[in-house]
Tab-separated table of C-alpha atoms and ligand atoms in Angstrom:
chain	number	residue	atom	x	y	z
A	290	MET	CA	72.843	180.637	126.476
A	291	ALA	CA	74.283	183.424	129.316
A	292	VAL	CA	71.404	184.896	131.795
A	293	ASP	CA	72.161	188.177	133.471
A	294	TRP	CA	70.455	187.458	136.790
A	295	ASP	CA	70.496	190.645	138.993
A	296	GLU	CA	72.024	190.457	142.408
A	297	ARG	CA	69.281	189.144	144.741
A	298	THR	CA	68.154	186.434	142.057
A	299	ARG	CA	71.772	185.142	142.125
A	300	ALA	CA	71.898	184.986	145.918
A	301	LEU	CA	68.253	183.561	145.960
A	302	ARG	CA	70.001	180.938	143.958
A	303	GLU	CA	73.007	180.110	145.736
A	304	GLU	CA	71.029	179.327	148.500
A	305	VAL	CA	68.490	177.099	146.799
A	306	LEU	CA	71.427	175.043	145.517
A	307	ARG	CA	72.853	175.259	148.471
A	308	LEU	CA	69.684	173.763	150.161
A	309	ARG	CA	68.926	171.562	147.951
A	310	GLU	CA	72.956	170.099	148.448
A	311	THR	CA	71.920	170.056	152.855
A	312	THR	CA	68.807	168.656	152.477
A	313	GLY	CA	69.152	165.738	149.614
A	314	ALA	CA	66.692	167.148	147.691
A	315	VAL	CA	65.834	166.512	144.192
A	316	ILE	CA	64.707	170.014	142.221
A	317	VAL	CA	62.279	168.883	139.035
A	318	ALA	CA	60.632	171.405	137.047
A	319	HIS	CA	58.094	171.375	134.512
A	320	ASN	CA	58.576	173.641	131.281
A	321	TYR	CA	56.723	176.675	132.515
A	322	GLN	CA	57.938	177.495	134.802
A	323	ARG	CA	60.341	180.643	135.526
A	324	ASP	CA	63.577	180.904	133.712
A	325	GLU	CA	65.620	181.581	137.245
A	326	VAL	CA	63.339	178.177	138.866
A	327	GLN	CA	64.068	176.388	135.240
A	328	GLU	CA	67.646	177.416	136.418
A	329	VAL	CA	67.901	175.155	139.538
A	330	ALA	CA	66.422	171.896	138.809
A	331	ASP	CA	67.794	168.634	138.353
A	332	LEU	CA	65.623	167.932	135.640
A	333	VAL	CA	63.671	170.288	133.498
A	334	GLY	CA	61.195	168.156	130.860
A	335	ASP	CA	57.290	167.836	129.946
A	336	SER	CA	54.806	165.949	131.903
A	337	LEU	CA	55.989	162.545	130.496
A	338	ALA	CA	59.366	163.304	131.726
A	339	LEU	CA	58.683	164.390	134.712
A	340	ALA	CA	56.683	161.523	135.949
A	341	ARG	CA	59.287	158.691	134.607
A	342	PHE	CA	62.101	160.473	136.198
A	343	CYS	CA	59.597	160.655	139.650
A	344	ALA	CA	58.907	157.305	139.474
A	345	ALA	CA	62.962	155.817	138.921
A	346	SER	CA	64.360	158.416	141.503
A	347	PRO	CA	66.064	156.729	144.945
A	348	LYS	CA	65.864	160.430	145.760
A	349	THR	CA	63.182	160.661	149.306
A	350	LEU	CA	62.619	164.537	149.167
A	351	VAL	CA	61.417	166.164	145.927
A	352	VAL	CA	60.687	169.574	145.143
A	353	PHE	CA	57.794	169.855	142.678
A	354	CYS	CA	57.973	172.842	140.313
A	355	GLY	CA	54.962	172.733	138.610
A	356	VAL	CA	51.139	172.709	139.328
A	357	HIS	CA	48.877	170.533	141.852
A	358	PHE	CA	48.383	167.054	139.732
A	359	MET	CA	51.900	167.008	138.997
A	360	ALA	CA	52.559	166.918	142.294
A	361	GLU	CA	50.287	164.628	143.518
A	362	SER	CA	51.493	162.342	140.322
A	363	ALA	CA	55.075	162.256	142.006
A	364	LYS	CA	53.478	161.487	144.642
A	365	VAL	CA	51.484	158.513	143.401
A	366	MET	CA	54.487	156.740	141.850
A	367	SER	CA	56.704	157.653	144.960
A	368	PRO	CA	54.719	157.018	147.725
A	369	ASP	CA	57.292	156.658	150.207
A	370	THR	CA	58.814	160.018	148.803
A	371	THR	CA	58.488	163.120	150.689
A	372	VAL	CA	56.700	165.794	147.582
A	373	LEU	CA	56.298	169.166	148.302
A	374	LEU	CA	54.647	172.005	146.511
A	375	PRO	CA	56.307	175.234	146.674
A	376	GLU	CA	52.686	177.095	146.157
A	377	ILE	CA	50.376	175.126	147.633
A	378	ASP	CA	47.488	177.128	144.926
A	379	ALA	CA	49.228	176.625	142.344
A	380	GLY	CA	47.038	174.265	140.372
A	381	CYS	CA	45.739	173.766	137.136
A	382	PRO	CA	42.342	175.194	135.811
A	383	MET	CA	41.632	172.600	132.905
A	384	ALA	CA	42.705	169.418	135.717
A	385	ASP	CA	39.578	171.530	138.078
A	386	MET	CA	37.646	171.191	135.091
A	387	VAL	CA	36.680	167.551	135.728
A	388	ASP	CA	35.837	165.559	139.177
A	389	GLU	CA	35.498	161.908	139.831
A	390	ASP	CA	31.751	162.557	140.349
A	391	GLY	CA	31.090	164.183	136.685
A	392	LEU	CA	33.351	161.124	135.212
A	393	ARG	CA	31.601	158.251	136.708
A	394	ALA	CA	28.524	159.713	135.636
A	395	TRP	CA	30.093	160.019	131.993
A	396	LYS	CA	30.699	156.310	132.298
A	397	ALA	CA	27.099	155.658	133.371
A	398	GLY	CA	26.492	156.699	129.923
A	399	HIS	CA	29.173	154.748	128.210
A	400	PRO	CA	29.327	151.396	129.520
A	401	GLY	CA	32.335	149.362	129.030
A	402	VAL	CA	34.063	152.058	126.827
A	403	ALA	CA	37.430	152.296	128.195
A	404	VAL	CA	38.627	156.201	129.879
A	405	VAL	CA	41.794	157.448	128.595
A	406	ALA	CA	42.597	160.561	130.759
A	407	TYR	CA	45.029	163.638	130.333
A	408	ILE	CA	47.748	163.572	132.991
A	409	ASN	CA	46.115	166.840	133.450
A	410	SER	CA	43.781	165.722	136.002
A	411	SER	CA	43.270	165.560	139.850
A	412	ALA	CA	44.360	161.559	141.408
A	413	ALA	CA	41.052	161.275	141.951
A	414	VAL	CA	40.095	161.224	138.568
A	415	LYS	CA	43.081	159.326	137.359
A	416	ALA	CA	41.694	156.557	139.559
A	417	GLU	CA	38.410	156.614	137.606
A	418	SER	CA	40.260	155.673	134.789
A	419	ASP	CA	41.584	152.741	132.714
A	420	ILE	CA	44.825	154.732	131.517
A	421	ILE	CA	46.843	158.063	131.530
A	422	CYS	CA	48.685	159.943	128.612
A	423	THR	CA	50.627	163.151	127.909
A	424	SER	CA	50.449	165.389	125.418
A	425	SER	CA	54.078	163.321	124.164
A	426	ASN	CA	52.063	160.269	124.521
A	427	ALA	CA	48.717	160.368	123.991
A	428	LEU	CA	48.523	158.516	120.288
A	429	ALA	CA	50.495	155.636	121.939
A	430	VAL	CA	48.492	155.121	124.095
A	431	VAL	CA	45.210	155.199	122.187
A	432	ARG	CA	46.641	152.875	120.056
A	433	SER	CA	48.011	150.399	122.626
A	434	LEU	CA	44.257	149.773	123.798
A	435	GLY	CA	43.135	148.550	120.597
A	436	ALA	CA	39.899	150.067	121.288
A	437	LYS	CA	36.839	151.025	119.067
A	438	GLU	CA	35.973	153.784	121.035
A	439	ILE	CA	36.967	155.902	123.942
A	440	LEU	CA	35.879	158.601	126.451
A	441	PHE	CA	39.014	161.563	126.709
A	442	LEU	CA	38.904	163.817	129.277
A	443	PRO	CA	39.691	166.884	129.877
A	444	ASP	CA	41.038	168.561	127.403
A	445	CYS	CA	38.583	168.388	123.944
A	446	ASN	CA	41.844	170.243	122.212
A	447	LEU	CA	44.111	167.433	122.955
A	448	GLY	CA	41.482	164.777	122.099
A	449	ALA	CA	39.846	166.156	119.238
A	450	TYR	CA	44.011	165.850	117.893
A	451	VAL	CA	43.716	162.036	118.808
A	452	ALA	CA	40.501	161.665	117.609
A	453	GLN	CA	41.901	163.781	113.673
A	454	GLN	CA	45.249	160.513	114.077
A	455	ILE	CA	43.698	157.878	114.751
A	456	PRO	CA	40.009	158.244	112.766
A	457	ASP	CA	39.313	154.995	113.092
A	458	VAL	CA	38.809	154.871	116.974
A	459	LYS	CA	35.526	157.015	117.845
A	460	VAL	CA	36.822	159.493	120.658
A	461	HIS	CA	34.139	160.701	123.179
A	462	LEU	CA	35.460	164.269	124.262
A	463	TRP	CA	35.095	166.259	127.270
A	464	PRO	CA	34.338	169.473	127.196
A	465	GLY	CA	37.619	170.793	129.131
A	466	PHE	CA	40.453	172.909	127.865
A	467	CYS	CA	43.614	175.107	128.685
A	468	ILE	CA	43.099	178.696	129.588
A	469	THR	CA	46.045	179.454	128.248
A	470	HIS	CA	46.129	177.533	124.979
A	471	ASN	CA	42.559	177.468	124.228
A	472	ARG	CA	42.732	181.488	124.138
A	473	VAL	CA	44.708	181.367	121.196
A	474	SER	CA	42.632	182.574	118.351
A	475	LEU	CA	42.736	182.438	114.227
A	476	ALA	CA	43.188	186.526	114.285
A	477	ASP	CA	46.274	185.837	116.653
A	478	LEU	CA	47.393	183.524	114.089
A	479	GLU	CA	47.096	185.547	111.669
A	480	ALA	CA	48.799	188.417	112.859
A	481	ALA	CA	51.376	185.942	113.752
A	482	LYS	CA	52.059	185.261	110.358
A	483	HIS	CA	51.402	188.270	109.085
A	484	ALA	CA	54.166	189.781	111.123
A	485	HIS	CA	56.694	186.476	110.846
A	486	PRO	CA	55.513	185.069	107.096
A	487	ASP	CA	58.976	183.165	107.297
A	488	ALA	CA	58.167	181.287	110.319
A	489	LEU	CA	57.546	177.664	111.082
A	490	LEU	CA	54.528	177.062	113.660
A	491	LEU	CA	55.366	175.004	116.373
A	492	ALA	CA	52.060	174.555	117.823
A	493	HIS	CA	50.938	172.493	121.228
A	494	PRO	CA	48.143	170.322	120.616
A	495	GLU	CA	46.291	171.980	123.916
A	496	THR	CA	45.311	174.743	121.370
A	497	ARG	CA	42.188	175.056	119.616
A	498	PRO	CA	41.905	172.555	116.497
A	499	GLU	CA	42.092	175.520	113.942
A	500	ILE	CA	45.090	176.587	115.096
A	501	TRP	CA	46.977	172.555	115.416
A	502	ARG	CA	45.516	171.981	112.023
A	503	GLN	CA	47.801	174.692	110.686
A	504	ALA	CA	51.046	174.101	112.370
A	505	ASP	CA	53.844	172.765	110.770
A	506	PHE	CA	54.414	170.051	113.660
A	507	VAL	CA	52.102	169.504	116.587
A	508	GLY	CA	53.459	167.796	119.963
A	509	SER	CA	54.276	168.258	123.431
A	510	THR	CA	56.824	170.230	124.916
A	511	LYS	CA	59.542	168.806	124.651
A	512	GLN	CA	58.508	167.427	121.140
A	513	ILE	CA	58.712	170.910	119.935
A	514	ILE	CA	61.836	171.940	121.488
A	515	ASP	CA	63.561	168.478	120.125
A	516	TYR	CA	61.648	169.292	116.457
A	517	ALA	CA	63.438	173.368	116.696
A	518	ALA	CA	66.679	171.793	117.728
A	519	ALA	CA	66.336	168.980	114.902
A	520	SER	CA	65.071	171.397	111.885
A	521	PRO	CA	67.248	173.326	109.601
A	522	ALA	CA	65.183	176.092	109.937
A	523	LYS	CA	66.036	179.435	111.887
A	524	LYS	CA	62.735	181.190	112.942
A	525	PHE	CA	59.648	179.962	114.964
A	526	LEU	CA	56.318	180.424	115.714
A	527	ILE	CA	55.815	178.299	118.823
A	528	GLY	CA	52.422	178.011	120.278
A	529	THR	CA	52.570	177.006	123.788
A	530	GLU	CA	53.448	178.564	127.267
A	531	MET	CA	56.206	181.599	126.674
A	532	GLY	CA	58.380	178.810	129.501
A	533	VAL	CA	59.879	176.708	126.727
A	534	LEU	CA	61.397	179.859	125.196
A	535	TRP	CA	63.674	179.441	127.986
A	536	LYS	CA	64.830	175.885	126.687
A	537	LEU	CA	63.821	176.753	123.067
A	538	ARG	CA	67.368	179.481	123.248
A	539	LYS	CA	69.530	177.852	125.366
A	540	ASP	CA	69.580	174.660	122.988
A	541	SER	CA	69.447	176.631	120.313
A	542	PRO	CA	70.870	180.045	119.972
A	543	ASP	CA	71.054	180.474	116.649
A	544	LYS	CA	67.523	180.003	115.959
A	545	THR	CA	64.930	182.702	116.567
A	546	PHE	CA	61.491	182.206	118.210
A	547	TYR	CA	58.600	184.509	118.615
A	548	LEU	CA	56.070	183.885	121.364
A	549	LEU	CA	52.736	182.945	118.651
A	550	ALA	CA	50.484	184.961	121.045
A	551	PRO	CA	50.727	187.554	123.797
A	552	GLY	CA	48.893	185.808	126.835
A	553	MET	CA	50.435	182.585	126.150
A	554	VAL	CA	50.877	182.768	129.762
A	555	CYS	CA	50.160	179.958	132.840
A	556	PRO	CA	49.456	182.308	135.764
A	557	ASN	CA	49.411	178.857	137.812
A	558	MET	CA	52.699	177.977	136.412
A	559	LYS	CA	54.451	181.256	137.320
A	560	LYS	CA	53.350	181.014	141.256
A	561	ILE	CA	56.586	179.139	141.839
A	562	THR	CA	59.100	181.701	142.357
A	563	LEU	CA	62.957	180.474	143.332
A	564	ARG	CA	61.776	182.491	146.963
A	565	SER	CA	59.389	180.092	147.552
A	566	VAL	CA	60.955	177.008	146.244
A	567	ARG	CA	63.919	178.140	148.913
A	568	ASP	CA	60.885	178.224	151.007
A	569	ALA	CA	59.823	174.848	150.510
A	570	LEU	CA	63.542	173.879	151.409
A	571	LEU	CA	63.753	175.549	154.431
A	572	GLU	CA	60.035	174.557	156.064
A	573	THR	CA	59.693	171.590	154.401
A	574	LYS	CA	56.498	172.745	152.356
A	575	TYR	CA	54.094	172.191	151.037
A	576	ARG	CA	53.822	168.235	151.829
A	577	ILE	CA	51.567	166.852	148.787
A	578	GLU	CA	49.152	163.754	150.466
A	579	VAL	CA	46.898	161.512	148.593
A	580	PRO	CA	44.667	159.054	149.920
A	581	GLU	CA	45.916	154.998	149.867
A	582	ALA	CA	42.657	153.837	147.564
A	583	VAL	CA	43.206	156.584	145.441
A	584	ALA	CA	46.470	156.532	145.336
A	585	ASP	CA	46.468	152.768	144.763
A	586	GLY	CA	43.884	153.106	141.253
A	587	ALA	CA	46.220	156.715	140.302
A	588	ARG	CA	49.168	154.619	140.212
A	589	ARG	CA	47.140	151.323	138.377
A	590	ALA	CA	46.354	154.215	135.614
A	591	LEU	CA	49.887	155.405	135.681
A	592	GLU	CA	51.831	152.378	135.228
A	593	ARG	CA	49.643	151.602	132.489
A	594	MET	CA	50.556	154.597	131.058
A	595	LEU	CA	54.400	153.930	131.835
A	596	ALA	CA	54.324	150.842	130.170
A	597	VAL	CA	53.439	151.986	127.072
A	598	ARG	CA	56.711	153.102	124.058
A	599	ALA	CA	56.193	156.052	122.919
B	742	SF4	S1	49.406	175.628	130.921
B	742	SF4	FE1	47.310	175.183	131.020
B	742	SF4	S2	46.765	172.649	131.033
B	742	SF4	FE2	49.009	173.814	131.815
B	742	SF4	S3	48.351	173.763	134.552
B	742	SF4	FE3	48.118	175.987	132.910
B	742	SF4	S4	46.722	176.229	133.248
B	742	SF4	FE4	46.920	174.368	133.279
């Protein structure tokens, strides 16, 4: 789909692409990034795709357009690579809802129970966990453990989805959530269905259970994009952050996509702009560092996840 960028955006875009060339950097962007940032990326994807890409990339300089825990995971997987986060305060409120001390205390109350951490967590929390999952592979990861009981954190909505899909596993939930997805209410859903009665609902499992239970399809951003492209349907209600609309419309220009609720915008993801990507490349900032002991523990849990075939 052709996009009409204004002159300033086009000039910045050219500058970023030139700097990408001269620095030998690779730019990766999450599906929730601004359209113009996704446009300059070598890879746009969900957390799992970006984690796999960074683990396999031979590049020594990565500009990570996402939030802090994502850049941290890239650094953990590629310790010799310089990983830059263009806006150092682009964090994830959900990841901040649990820290390593809280997790240690939770584990102490459930001795011997495996810990599954959503990738939306700090490296220090990952290091205290047995295995990591993303919204793409959460079911496969939990099944791979063969456990009767797990501790799942920090997203209680994704954890509830896992519990519903794998009822023979007892899932203990940490009370964390994504502020962007969790705010969607039943009233929002009813209004959207009323306005677009013939649209299919594709929902991210970070939405509340009362939302994803009514969805025609539940999946990660990539799974939602793939589902919409393959579906014969022409209209979709999209129950995840608005950034995915760029790829949905690019991949399926003949289809119509409506955001499930107007507030589905992650302010942290939107902090990164073409200007901050340009400045990151010019000034080699902001470098993400992870202490070695923490990185070793987090890498073990991430590698265990990457070995699971979804
Ligand atoms: S969309 Fe939600 S989970 Fe994703 S970075 Fe933003 S606050 Fe965190």
